[in-house]
Coordinates of C-alpha atoms in Angstrom, one line a residue:
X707 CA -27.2 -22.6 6.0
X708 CA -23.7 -23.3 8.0
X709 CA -21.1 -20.3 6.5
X710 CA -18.3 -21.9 3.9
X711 CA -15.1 -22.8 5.6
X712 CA -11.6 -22.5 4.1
X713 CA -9.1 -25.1 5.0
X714 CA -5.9 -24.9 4.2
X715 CA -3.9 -27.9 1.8
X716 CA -0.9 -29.8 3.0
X717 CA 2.2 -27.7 2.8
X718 CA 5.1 -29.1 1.2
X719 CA 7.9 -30.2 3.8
X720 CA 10.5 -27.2 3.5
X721 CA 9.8 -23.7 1.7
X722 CA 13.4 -22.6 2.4
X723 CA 17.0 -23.6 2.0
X724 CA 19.8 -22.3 3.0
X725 CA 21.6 -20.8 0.2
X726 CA 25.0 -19.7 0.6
X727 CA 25.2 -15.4 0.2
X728 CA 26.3 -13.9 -3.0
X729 CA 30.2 -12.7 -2.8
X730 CA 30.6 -8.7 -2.0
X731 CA 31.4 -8.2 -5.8
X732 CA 28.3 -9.3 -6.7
X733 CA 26.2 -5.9 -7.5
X734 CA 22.8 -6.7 -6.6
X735 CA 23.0 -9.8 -4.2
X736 CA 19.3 -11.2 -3.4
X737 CA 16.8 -10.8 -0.2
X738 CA 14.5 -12.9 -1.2
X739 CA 13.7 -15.4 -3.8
X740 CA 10.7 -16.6 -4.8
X741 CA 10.4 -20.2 -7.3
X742 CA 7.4 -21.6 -8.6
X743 CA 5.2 -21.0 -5.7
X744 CA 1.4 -22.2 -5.6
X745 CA -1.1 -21.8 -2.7
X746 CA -4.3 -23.3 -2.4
X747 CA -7.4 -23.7 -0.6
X748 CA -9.8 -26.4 0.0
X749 CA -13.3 -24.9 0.1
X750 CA -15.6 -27.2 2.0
X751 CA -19.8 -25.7 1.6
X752 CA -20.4 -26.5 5.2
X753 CA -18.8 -28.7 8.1
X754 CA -20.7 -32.0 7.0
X755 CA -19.0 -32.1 3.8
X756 CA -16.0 -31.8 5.8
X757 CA -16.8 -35.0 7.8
X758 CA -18.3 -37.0 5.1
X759 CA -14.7 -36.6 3.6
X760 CA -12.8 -37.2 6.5
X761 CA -15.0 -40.2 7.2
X762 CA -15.6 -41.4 3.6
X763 CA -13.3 -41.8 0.4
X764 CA -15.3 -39.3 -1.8
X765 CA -14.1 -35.5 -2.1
X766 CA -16.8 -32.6 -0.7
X767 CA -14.7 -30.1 -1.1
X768 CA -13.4 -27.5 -4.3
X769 CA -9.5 -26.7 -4.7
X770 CA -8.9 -22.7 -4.7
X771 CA -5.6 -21.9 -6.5
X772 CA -5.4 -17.9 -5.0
X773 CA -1.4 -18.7 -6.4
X774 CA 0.0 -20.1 -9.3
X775 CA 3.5 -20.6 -10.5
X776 CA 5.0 -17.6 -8.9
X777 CA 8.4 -16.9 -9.6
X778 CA 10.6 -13.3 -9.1
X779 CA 13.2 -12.2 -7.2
X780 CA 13.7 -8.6 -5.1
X781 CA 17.3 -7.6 -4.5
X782 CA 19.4 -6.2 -1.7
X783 CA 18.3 -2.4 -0.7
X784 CA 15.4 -2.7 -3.7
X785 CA 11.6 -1.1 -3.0
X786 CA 9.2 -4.0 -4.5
X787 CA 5.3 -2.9 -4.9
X788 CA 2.9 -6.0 -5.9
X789 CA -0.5 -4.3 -7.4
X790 CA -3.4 -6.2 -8.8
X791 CA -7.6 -5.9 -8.1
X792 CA -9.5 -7.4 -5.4
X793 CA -8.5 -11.2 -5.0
X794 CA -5.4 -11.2 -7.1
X795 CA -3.7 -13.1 -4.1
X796 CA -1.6 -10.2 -2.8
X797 CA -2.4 -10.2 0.7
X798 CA -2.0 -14.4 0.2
X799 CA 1.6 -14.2 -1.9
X800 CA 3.0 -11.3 1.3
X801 CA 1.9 -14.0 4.1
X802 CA 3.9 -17.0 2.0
X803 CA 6.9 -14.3 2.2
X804 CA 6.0 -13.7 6.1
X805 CA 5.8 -17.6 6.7
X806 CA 2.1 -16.8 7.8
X807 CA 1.0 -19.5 5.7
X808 CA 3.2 -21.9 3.7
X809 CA 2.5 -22.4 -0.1
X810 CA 1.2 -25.6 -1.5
X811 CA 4.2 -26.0 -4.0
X812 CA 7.5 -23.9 -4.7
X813 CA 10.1 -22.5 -2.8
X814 CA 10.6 -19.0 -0.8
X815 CA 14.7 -17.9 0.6
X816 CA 15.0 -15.5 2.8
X817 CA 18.2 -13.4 4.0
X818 CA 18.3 -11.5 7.0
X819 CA 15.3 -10.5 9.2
X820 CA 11.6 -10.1 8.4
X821 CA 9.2 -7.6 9.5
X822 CA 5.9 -7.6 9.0
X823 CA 3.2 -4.5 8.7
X824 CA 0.3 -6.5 7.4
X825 CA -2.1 -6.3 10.4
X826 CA -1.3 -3.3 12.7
X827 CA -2.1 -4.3 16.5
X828 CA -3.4 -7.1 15.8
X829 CA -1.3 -9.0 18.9
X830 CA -1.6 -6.6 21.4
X831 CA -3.0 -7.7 24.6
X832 CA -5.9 -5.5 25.2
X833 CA -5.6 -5.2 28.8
X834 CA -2.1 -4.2 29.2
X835 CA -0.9 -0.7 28.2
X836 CA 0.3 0.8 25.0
X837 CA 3.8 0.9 27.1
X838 CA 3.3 -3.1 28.0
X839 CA 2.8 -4.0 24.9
X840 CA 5.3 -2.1 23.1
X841 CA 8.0 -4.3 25.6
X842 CA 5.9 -7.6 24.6
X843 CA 6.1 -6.8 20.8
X844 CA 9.7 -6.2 20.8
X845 CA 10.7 -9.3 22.9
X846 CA 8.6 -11.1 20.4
X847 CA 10.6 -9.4 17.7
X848 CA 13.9 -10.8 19.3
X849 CA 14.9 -7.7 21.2
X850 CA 17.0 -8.1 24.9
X851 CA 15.8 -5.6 27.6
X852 CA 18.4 -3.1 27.1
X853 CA 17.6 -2.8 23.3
X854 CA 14.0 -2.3 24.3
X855 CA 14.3 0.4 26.6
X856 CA 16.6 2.1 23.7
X857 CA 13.6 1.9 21.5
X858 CA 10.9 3.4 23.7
X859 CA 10.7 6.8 23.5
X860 CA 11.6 7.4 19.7
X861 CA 7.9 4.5 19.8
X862 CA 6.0 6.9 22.1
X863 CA 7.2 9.9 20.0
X864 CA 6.4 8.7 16.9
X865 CA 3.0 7.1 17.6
X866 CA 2.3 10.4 19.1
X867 CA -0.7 9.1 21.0
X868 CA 0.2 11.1 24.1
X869 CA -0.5 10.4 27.8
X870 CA -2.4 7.0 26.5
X871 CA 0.6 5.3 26.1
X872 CA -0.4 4.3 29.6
X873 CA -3.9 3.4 29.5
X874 CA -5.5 0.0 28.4
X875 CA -4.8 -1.0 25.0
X876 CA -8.7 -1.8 25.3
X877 CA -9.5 2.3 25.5
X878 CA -7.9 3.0 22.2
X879 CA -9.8 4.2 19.0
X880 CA -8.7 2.1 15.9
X881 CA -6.5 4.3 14.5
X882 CA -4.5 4.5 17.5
X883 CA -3.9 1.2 17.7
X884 CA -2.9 1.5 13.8
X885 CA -0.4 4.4 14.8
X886 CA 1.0 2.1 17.6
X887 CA 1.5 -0.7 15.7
X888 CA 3.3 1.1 12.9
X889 CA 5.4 2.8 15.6
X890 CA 6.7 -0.5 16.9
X891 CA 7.3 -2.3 13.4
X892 CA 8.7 0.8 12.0
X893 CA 11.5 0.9 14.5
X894 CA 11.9 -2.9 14.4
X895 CA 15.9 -3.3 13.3
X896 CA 15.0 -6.0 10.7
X897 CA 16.6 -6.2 6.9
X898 CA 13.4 -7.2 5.0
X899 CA 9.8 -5.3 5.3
X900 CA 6.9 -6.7 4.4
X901 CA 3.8 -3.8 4.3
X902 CA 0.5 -4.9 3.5
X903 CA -2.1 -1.6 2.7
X904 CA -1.2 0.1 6.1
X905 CA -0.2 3.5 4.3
X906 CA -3.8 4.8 5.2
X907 CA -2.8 5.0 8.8
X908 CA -4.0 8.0 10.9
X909 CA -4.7 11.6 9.1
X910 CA -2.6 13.0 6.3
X911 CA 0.5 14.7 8.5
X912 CA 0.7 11.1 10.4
X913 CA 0.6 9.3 6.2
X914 CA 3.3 11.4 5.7
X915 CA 5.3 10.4 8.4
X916 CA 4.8 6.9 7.2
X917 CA 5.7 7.4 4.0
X918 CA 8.9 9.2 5.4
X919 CA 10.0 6.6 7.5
X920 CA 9.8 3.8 4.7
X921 CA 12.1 6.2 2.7
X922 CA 14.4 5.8 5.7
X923 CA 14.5 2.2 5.2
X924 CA 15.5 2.5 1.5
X925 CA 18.2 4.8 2.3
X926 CA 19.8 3.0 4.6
X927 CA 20.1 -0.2 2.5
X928 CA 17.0 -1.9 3.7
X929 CA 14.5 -4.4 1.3
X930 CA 10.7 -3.3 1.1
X931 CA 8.1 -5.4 -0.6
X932 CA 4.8 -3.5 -0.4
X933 CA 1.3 -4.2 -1.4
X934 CA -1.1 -1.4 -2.0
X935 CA -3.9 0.0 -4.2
X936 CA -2.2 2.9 -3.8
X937 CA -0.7 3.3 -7.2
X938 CA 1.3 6.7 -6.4
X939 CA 2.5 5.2 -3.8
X940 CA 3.9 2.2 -5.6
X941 CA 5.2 4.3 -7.9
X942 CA 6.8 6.9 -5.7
X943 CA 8.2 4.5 -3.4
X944 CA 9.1 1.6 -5.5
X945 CA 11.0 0.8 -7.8
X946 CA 10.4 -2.6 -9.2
X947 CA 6.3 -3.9 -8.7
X948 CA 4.7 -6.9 -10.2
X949 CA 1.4 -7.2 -11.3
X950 CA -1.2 -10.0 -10.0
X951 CA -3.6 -11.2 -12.1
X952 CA -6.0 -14.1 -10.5
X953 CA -3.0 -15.5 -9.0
X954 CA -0.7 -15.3 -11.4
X955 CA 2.1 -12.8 -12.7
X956 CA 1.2 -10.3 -15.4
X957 CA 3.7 -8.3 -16.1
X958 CA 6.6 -7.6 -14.0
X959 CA 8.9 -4.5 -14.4
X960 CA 9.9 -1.1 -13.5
X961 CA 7.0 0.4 -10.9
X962 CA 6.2 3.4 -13.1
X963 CA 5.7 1.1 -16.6
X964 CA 3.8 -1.8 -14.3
X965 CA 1.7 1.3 -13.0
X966 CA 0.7 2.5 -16.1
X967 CA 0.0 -1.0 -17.9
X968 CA -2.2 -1.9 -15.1
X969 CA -4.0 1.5 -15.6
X970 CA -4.2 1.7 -19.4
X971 CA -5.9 -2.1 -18.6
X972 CA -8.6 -0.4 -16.1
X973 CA -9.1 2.3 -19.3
X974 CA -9.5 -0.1 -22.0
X975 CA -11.9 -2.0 -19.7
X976 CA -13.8 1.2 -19.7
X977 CA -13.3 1.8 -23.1
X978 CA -14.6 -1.5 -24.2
X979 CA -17.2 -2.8 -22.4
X980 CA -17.8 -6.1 -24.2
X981 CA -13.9 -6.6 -23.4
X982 CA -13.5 -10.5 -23.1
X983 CA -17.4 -11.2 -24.4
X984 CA -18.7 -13.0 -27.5
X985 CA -20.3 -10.4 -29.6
X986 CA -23.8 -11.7 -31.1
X987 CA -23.5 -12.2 -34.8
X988 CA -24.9 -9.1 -36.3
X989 CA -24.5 -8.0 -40.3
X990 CA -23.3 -4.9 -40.5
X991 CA -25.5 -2.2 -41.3
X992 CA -25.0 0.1 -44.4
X993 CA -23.0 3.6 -43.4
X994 CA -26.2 5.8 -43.4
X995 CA -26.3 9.7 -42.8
X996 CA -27.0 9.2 -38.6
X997 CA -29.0 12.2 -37.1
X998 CA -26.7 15.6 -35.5
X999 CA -28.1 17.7 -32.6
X1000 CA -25.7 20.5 -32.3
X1001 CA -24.7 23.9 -33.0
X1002 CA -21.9 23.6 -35.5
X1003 CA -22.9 24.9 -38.8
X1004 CA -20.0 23.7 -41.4
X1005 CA -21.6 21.1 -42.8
X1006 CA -18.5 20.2 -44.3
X1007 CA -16.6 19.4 -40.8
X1008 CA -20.5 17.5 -40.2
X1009 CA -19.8 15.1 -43.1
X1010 CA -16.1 14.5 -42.1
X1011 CA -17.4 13.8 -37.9
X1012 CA -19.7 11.7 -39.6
X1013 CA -16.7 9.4 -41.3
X1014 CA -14.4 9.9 -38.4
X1015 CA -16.9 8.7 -35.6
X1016 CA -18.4 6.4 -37.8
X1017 CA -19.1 3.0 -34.9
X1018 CA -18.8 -0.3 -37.0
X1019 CA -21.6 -2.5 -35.5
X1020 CA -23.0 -0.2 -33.1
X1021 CA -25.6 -2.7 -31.6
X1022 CA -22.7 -5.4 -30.9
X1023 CA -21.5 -2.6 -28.2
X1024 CA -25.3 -2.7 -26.6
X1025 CA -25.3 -6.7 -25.6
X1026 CA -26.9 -6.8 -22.4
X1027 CA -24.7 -5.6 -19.3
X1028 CA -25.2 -5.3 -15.5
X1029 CA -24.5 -1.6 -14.0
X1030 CA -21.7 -2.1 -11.9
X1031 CA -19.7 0.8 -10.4
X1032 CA -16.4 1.5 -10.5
X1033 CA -13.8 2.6 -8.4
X1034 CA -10.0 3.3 -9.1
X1035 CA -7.2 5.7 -7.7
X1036 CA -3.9 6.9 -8.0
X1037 CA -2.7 7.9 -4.3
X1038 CA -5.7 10.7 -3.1
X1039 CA -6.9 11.2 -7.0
X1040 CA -9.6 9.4 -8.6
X1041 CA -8.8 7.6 -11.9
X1042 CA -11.9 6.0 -12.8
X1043 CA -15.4 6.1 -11.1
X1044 CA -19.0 6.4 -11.1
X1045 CA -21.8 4.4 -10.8
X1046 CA -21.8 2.2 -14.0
X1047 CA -25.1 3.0 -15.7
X1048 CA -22.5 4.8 -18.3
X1049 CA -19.7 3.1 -20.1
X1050 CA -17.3 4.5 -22.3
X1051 CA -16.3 3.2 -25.8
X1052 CA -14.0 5.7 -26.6
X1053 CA -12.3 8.7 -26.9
X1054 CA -10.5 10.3 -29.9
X1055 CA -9.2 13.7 -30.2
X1056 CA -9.6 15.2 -33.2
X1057 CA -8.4 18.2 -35.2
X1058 CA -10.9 21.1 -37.4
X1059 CA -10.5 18.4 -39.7
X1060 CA -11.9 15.5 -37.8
X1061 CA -8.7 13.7 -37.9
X1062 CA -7.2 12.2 -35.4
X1063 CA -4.0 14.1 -33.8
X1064 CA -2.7 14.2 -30.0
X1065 CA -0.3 17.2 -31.1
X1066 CA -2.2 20.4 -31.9
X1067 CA -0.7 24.2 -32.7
X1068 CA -1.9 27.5 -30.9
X1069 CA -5.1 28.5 -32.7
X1070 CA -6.0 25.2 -34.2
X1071 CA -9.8 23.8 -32.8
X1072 CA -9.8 21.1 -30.6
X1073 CA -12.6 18.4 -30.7
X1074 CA -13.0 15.9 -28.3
X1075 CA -15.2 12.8 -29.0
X1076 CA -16.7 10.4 -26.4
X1077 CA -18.5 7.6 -27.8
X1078 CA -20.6 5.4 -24.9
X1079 CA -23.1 3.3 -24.4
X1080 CA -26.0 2.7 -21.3
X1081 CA -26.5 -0.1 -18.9
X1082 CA -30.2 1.4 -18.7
X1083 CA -32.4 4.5 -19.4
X1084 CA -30.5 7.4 -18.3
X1085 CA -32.5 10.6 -17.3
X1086 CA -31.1 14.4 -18.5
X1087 CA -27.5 13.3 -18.1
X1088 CA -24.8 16.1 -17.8
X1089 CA -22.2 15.3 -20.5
X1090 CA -18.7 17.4 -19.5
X1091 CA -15.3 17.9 -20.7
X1092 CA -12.6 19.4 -18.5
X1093 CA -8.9 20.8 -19.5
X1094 CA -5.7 21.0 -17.5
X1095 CA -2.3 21.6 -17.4
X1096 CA -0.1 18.9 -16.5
X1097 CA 0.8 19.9 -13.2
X1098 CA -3.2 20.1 -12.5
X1099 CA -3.8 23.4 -13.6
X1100 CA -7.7 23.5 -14.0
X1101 CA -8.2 25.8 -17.6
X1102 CA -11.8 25.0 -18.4
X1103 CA -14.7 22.7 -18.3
X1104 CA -17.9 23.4 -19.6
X1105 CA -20.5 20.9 -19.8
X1106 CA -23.9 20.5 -21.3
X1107 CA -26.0 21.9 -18.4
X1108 CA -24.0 25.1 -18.0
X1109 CA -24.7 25.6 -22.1
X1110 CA -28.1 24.5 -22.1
X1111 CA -28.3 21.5 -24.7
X1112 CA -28.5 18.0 -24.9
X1113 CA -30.9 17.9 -22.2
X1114 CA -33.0 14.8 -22.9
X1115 CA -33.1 11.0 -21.7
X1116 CA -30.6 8.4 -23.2
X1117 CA -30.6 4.7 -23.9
X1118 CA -28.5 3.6 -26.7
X1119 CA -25.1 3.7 -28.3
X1120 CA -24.0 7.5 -28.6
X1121 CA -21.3 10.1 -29.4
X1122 CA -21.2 13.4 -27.7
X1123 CA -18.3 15.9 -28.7
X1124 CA -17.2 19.4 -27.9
X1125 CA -15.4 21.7 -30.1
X1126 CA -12.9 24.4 -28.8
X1127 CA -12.5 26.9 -31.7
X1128 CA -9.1 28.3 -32.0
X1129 CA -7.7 27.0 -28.8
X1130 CA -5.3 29.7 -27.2
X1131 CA -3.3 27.8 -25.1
X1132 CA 0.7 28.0 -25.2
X1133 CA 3.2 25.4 -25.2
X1134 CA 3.1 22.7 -22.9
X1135 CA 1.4 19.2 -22.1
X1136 CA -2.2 19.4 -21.1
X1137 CA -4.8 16.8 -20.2
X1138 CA -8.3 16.1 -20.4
X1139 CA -11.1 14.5 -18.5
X1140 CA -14.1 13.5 -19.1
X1141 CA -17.4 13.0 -17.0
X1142 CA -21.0 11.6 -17.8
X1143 CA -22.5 13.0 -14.3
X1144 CA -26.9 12.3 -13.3
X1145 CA -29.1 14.8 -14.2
X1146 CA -28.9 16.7 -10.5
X1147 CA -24.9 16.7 -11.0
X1148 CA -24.7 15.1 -7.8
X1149 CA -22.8 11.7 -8.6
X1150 CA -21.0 10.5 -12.0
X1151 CA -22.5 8.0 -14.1
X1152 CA -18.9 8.3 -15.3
X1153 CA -15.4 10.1 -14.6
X1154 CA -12.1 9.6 -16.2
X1155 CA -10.1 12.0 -14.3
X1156 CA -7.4 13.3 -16.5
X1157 CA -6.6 10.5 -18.7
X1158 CA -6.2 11.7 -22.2
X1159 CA -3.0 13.6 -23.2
X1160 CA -2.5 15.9 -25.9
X1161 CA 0.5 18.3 -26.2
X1162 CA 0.4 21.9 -27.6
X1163 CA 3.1 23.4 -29.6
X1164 CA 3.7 27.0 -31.2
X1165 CA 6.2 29.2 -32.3
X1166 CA 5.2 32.0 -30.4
X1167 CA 7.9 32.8 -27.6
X1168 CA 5.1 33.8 -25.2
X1169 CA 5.6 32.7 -21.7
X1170 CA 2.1 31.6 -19.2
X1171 CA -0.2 29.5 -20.1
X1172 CA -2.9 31.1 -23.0
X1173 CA -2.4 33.2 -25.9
X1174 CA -4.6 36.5 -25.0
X1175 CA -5.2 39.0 -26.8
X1176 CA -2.8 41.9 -26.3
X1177 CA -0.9 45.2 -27.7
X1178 CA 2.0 47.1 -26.9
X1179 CA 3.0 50.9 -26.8
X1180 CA 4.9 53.7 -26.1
X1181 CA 4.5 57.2 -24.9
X1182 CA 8.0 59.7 -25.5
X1183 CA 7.9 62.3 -23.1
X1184 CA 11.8 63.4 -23.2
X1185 CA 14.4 62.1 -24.6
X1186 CA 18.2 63.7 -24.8

């Protein structure tokens, strides 16, 4: 069977026009401006439907709207992130603003000049030299002779590729080429930058030379509009994003608020696995005394668990799901992940009362509650709760295999809780994660990685981190 083809639709006869700039009074004059803009795609199966088209009066083809009705604007000197899953139409929206591609409908303005990060060495000629083609990319980029020669050695330094600067394009690794490339954009004297998920360039010390660079740009007045599933990079380095949602704008705003709707939505996918499904009609079934395996001998703080994690309709949470894995970071830490067979309801923090607080003194218990339910049978699991301080601080994190219990197969709906008794911790914001790991503790089922926030107050004037046990005294030996 021939491969689908993607052709793209008629572009509309100007995407730009001239608009005249903004007087110096004005405080935050535009770079670019972006107004109802639409992109789409004519998917043709194979190359015959393409023909009988061309040749006919029928349609053989399916319209692909990766944009719709984009509007924004990024200012003068701003850092812009644009974030979104797999497909959004990121990578499609930065090569409108690039003039890669034209959109189908709308307008883009531009002021000043545009350079573009969004495929690293992908026009260098492979049989000239890294030298060669840093003179061919920077007459390409509109730069005489003279400012080309200027340029050259802060490239070479900065690439850091050595003595292959003169070899063969054609004998360089990948990353090379990507620590090239950057070299020559970086150092590109243009207004605008446009940066398309090249921050994993090279090793760590090379990422952070990156990073550094781009911070160069923002202090000397320059525009960035960056794309990345890097999120603390967006947030770090931005400080306006936009949010893509199936090519279309869900919430645009200040990087650190976009950041963390756009991960509270990744949670409460988790959270809620029949998120955007029609439940089955089920009656709800009478609040019965469910089953308890564990230690805890109050039967008191048993009956009020029971009323507290008390699941309305448990079986409407169990309508048939595929096991797919999941993925999601925050810079170099993982957010959410594991392989799917596990998904989480939710979570609730709860007090020796079994009611809900996030706010908890020194010495009160601490219970942490994970409802869930399976994709399919699930061997032994290893259920686990870990603390830490905000700054990462790893307190504790015992899990079921380390205390010997729970250690059977699961297939169901289900709530698994820990309770810390008389929690010594001192002042401060701490948070938890939580982690439904295979029975050889090898890979998660499950892993939200620091999450769930709960703050600790006392009115002891301690300083550290935990409340130990302690006493004082004092030995008199002489004394005038």
């Amino acid at each position: 069977m021939t491969a689908p083809s993607i052709e793209m639709s008629t572009p509309p006869k100007s995407i730009a026009e001239p608009i005249p700039f903004k007087s110096p009074t004005d405080p935050l004059p535009w770079a670019v401006q972006v107004e109802n803009v639409s992109k789409a795609y004519d998917i043709y199966l194979n190359d015959r439907a393409r023909l009988l088209e061309f040749f006919g009066n029928r349609t053989h083809h399916q319209q692909h709207w990766a944009l719709q009705n984009i509007d924004f604007e990024v200012s003068e000197g701003q850092s812009f992130g644009i974030i979104g899953a797999n497909g959004a139409g990121k990578s499609t929206l930065l090569k409108c603003l690039a003039g890669i591609t034209q959109p189908s409908t709308g307008v883009i303005r531009t002021r000043g000049e545009l350079a573009t990060l969004l495929d690293l060495g992908l026009g260098f000629h492979q049989h000239f030299s890294g030298r060669e083609n840093i003179h061919m990319s920077c007459a390409l980029l509109g730069l005489s002779p003279e400012e080309t020669e200027a340029l050259v050695p802060n490239i070479i330094q900065f690439a850091e590729i050595g003595a292959y600067i003169d070899y063969p394009v054609r004998t360089y690794s990948a990353g090379m080429n990507l620590r090239l490339g950057f070299a020559i954009a970086a150092h590109s004297p243009a207004d605008v930058f446009l940066i398309d998920e090249v921050l994993a360039v090279g090793d760590q010390r090379f990422q952070r030379r990156c990073i550094h660079k781009i911070e160069e740009f923002l202090e000397a007045g320059r525009t960035l509009i960056l794309v990345s599933h890097d999120l603390h990079a967006i947030r770090s380095l931005c400080t306006h994003a936009l949010w893509l949602d199936q090519g279309q704008i869900k919430i645009e705003g200040e990087s650190k608020y976009v950041v963390d709707q756009y991960l509270d939505m990744d949670r409460s996918i988790q959270h809620n696995p029949v998120r955007q499904q029609q439940r089955p009609n089920i009656t709800p079934a009478p609040d019965v005394e469910l089953p308890f395996d564990t230690d805890i001998t109050d039967n008191e703080l048993l009956n009020r668990l029971r009323q507290s994690l008390h699941l309305p309709n448990p079986a409407s949470h169990f309508c048939p799901q595929e096991t797919t894995a999941y993925d999601t970071v925050d810079g170099d830490r993982p957010v959410v992940q594991g392989t799917g067979e596990v998904r989480i309801i939710r979570v609730q923090l709860l007090d020796g009362d079994a009611e809900p607080r996030a706010r908890f003194k020194t010495g009160d218990d601490l219970i942490v509650a994970v409802t869930f339910r399976t994709t399919e049978p699930v061997p032994r699991p290893i259920f686990g709760v870990a603390l830490f301080r905000n700054d990462g601080t790893y307190i504790h994190g015992p899990n079921t295999r380390f205390d010997d219990v729970l250690d059977r197969d699961f297939h169901g709906v289900y709530t698994f809780f820990i309770q810390w008794r008389q929690i010594q911790l001192l002042s401060g914001t701490y948070r938890l994660s939580i982690a439904v790991f295979d029975q050889h503790h090898l890979k998660p089922h499950i892993w939200h990685n620091q999450l769930y926030d709960l703050e600790i107050v006392s009115d002891l004037h301690d300083h550290g981190m935990i409340m130990l046990d302690h006493a004082w005294g004092l030995l008199s030996h002489h004394e005038e």
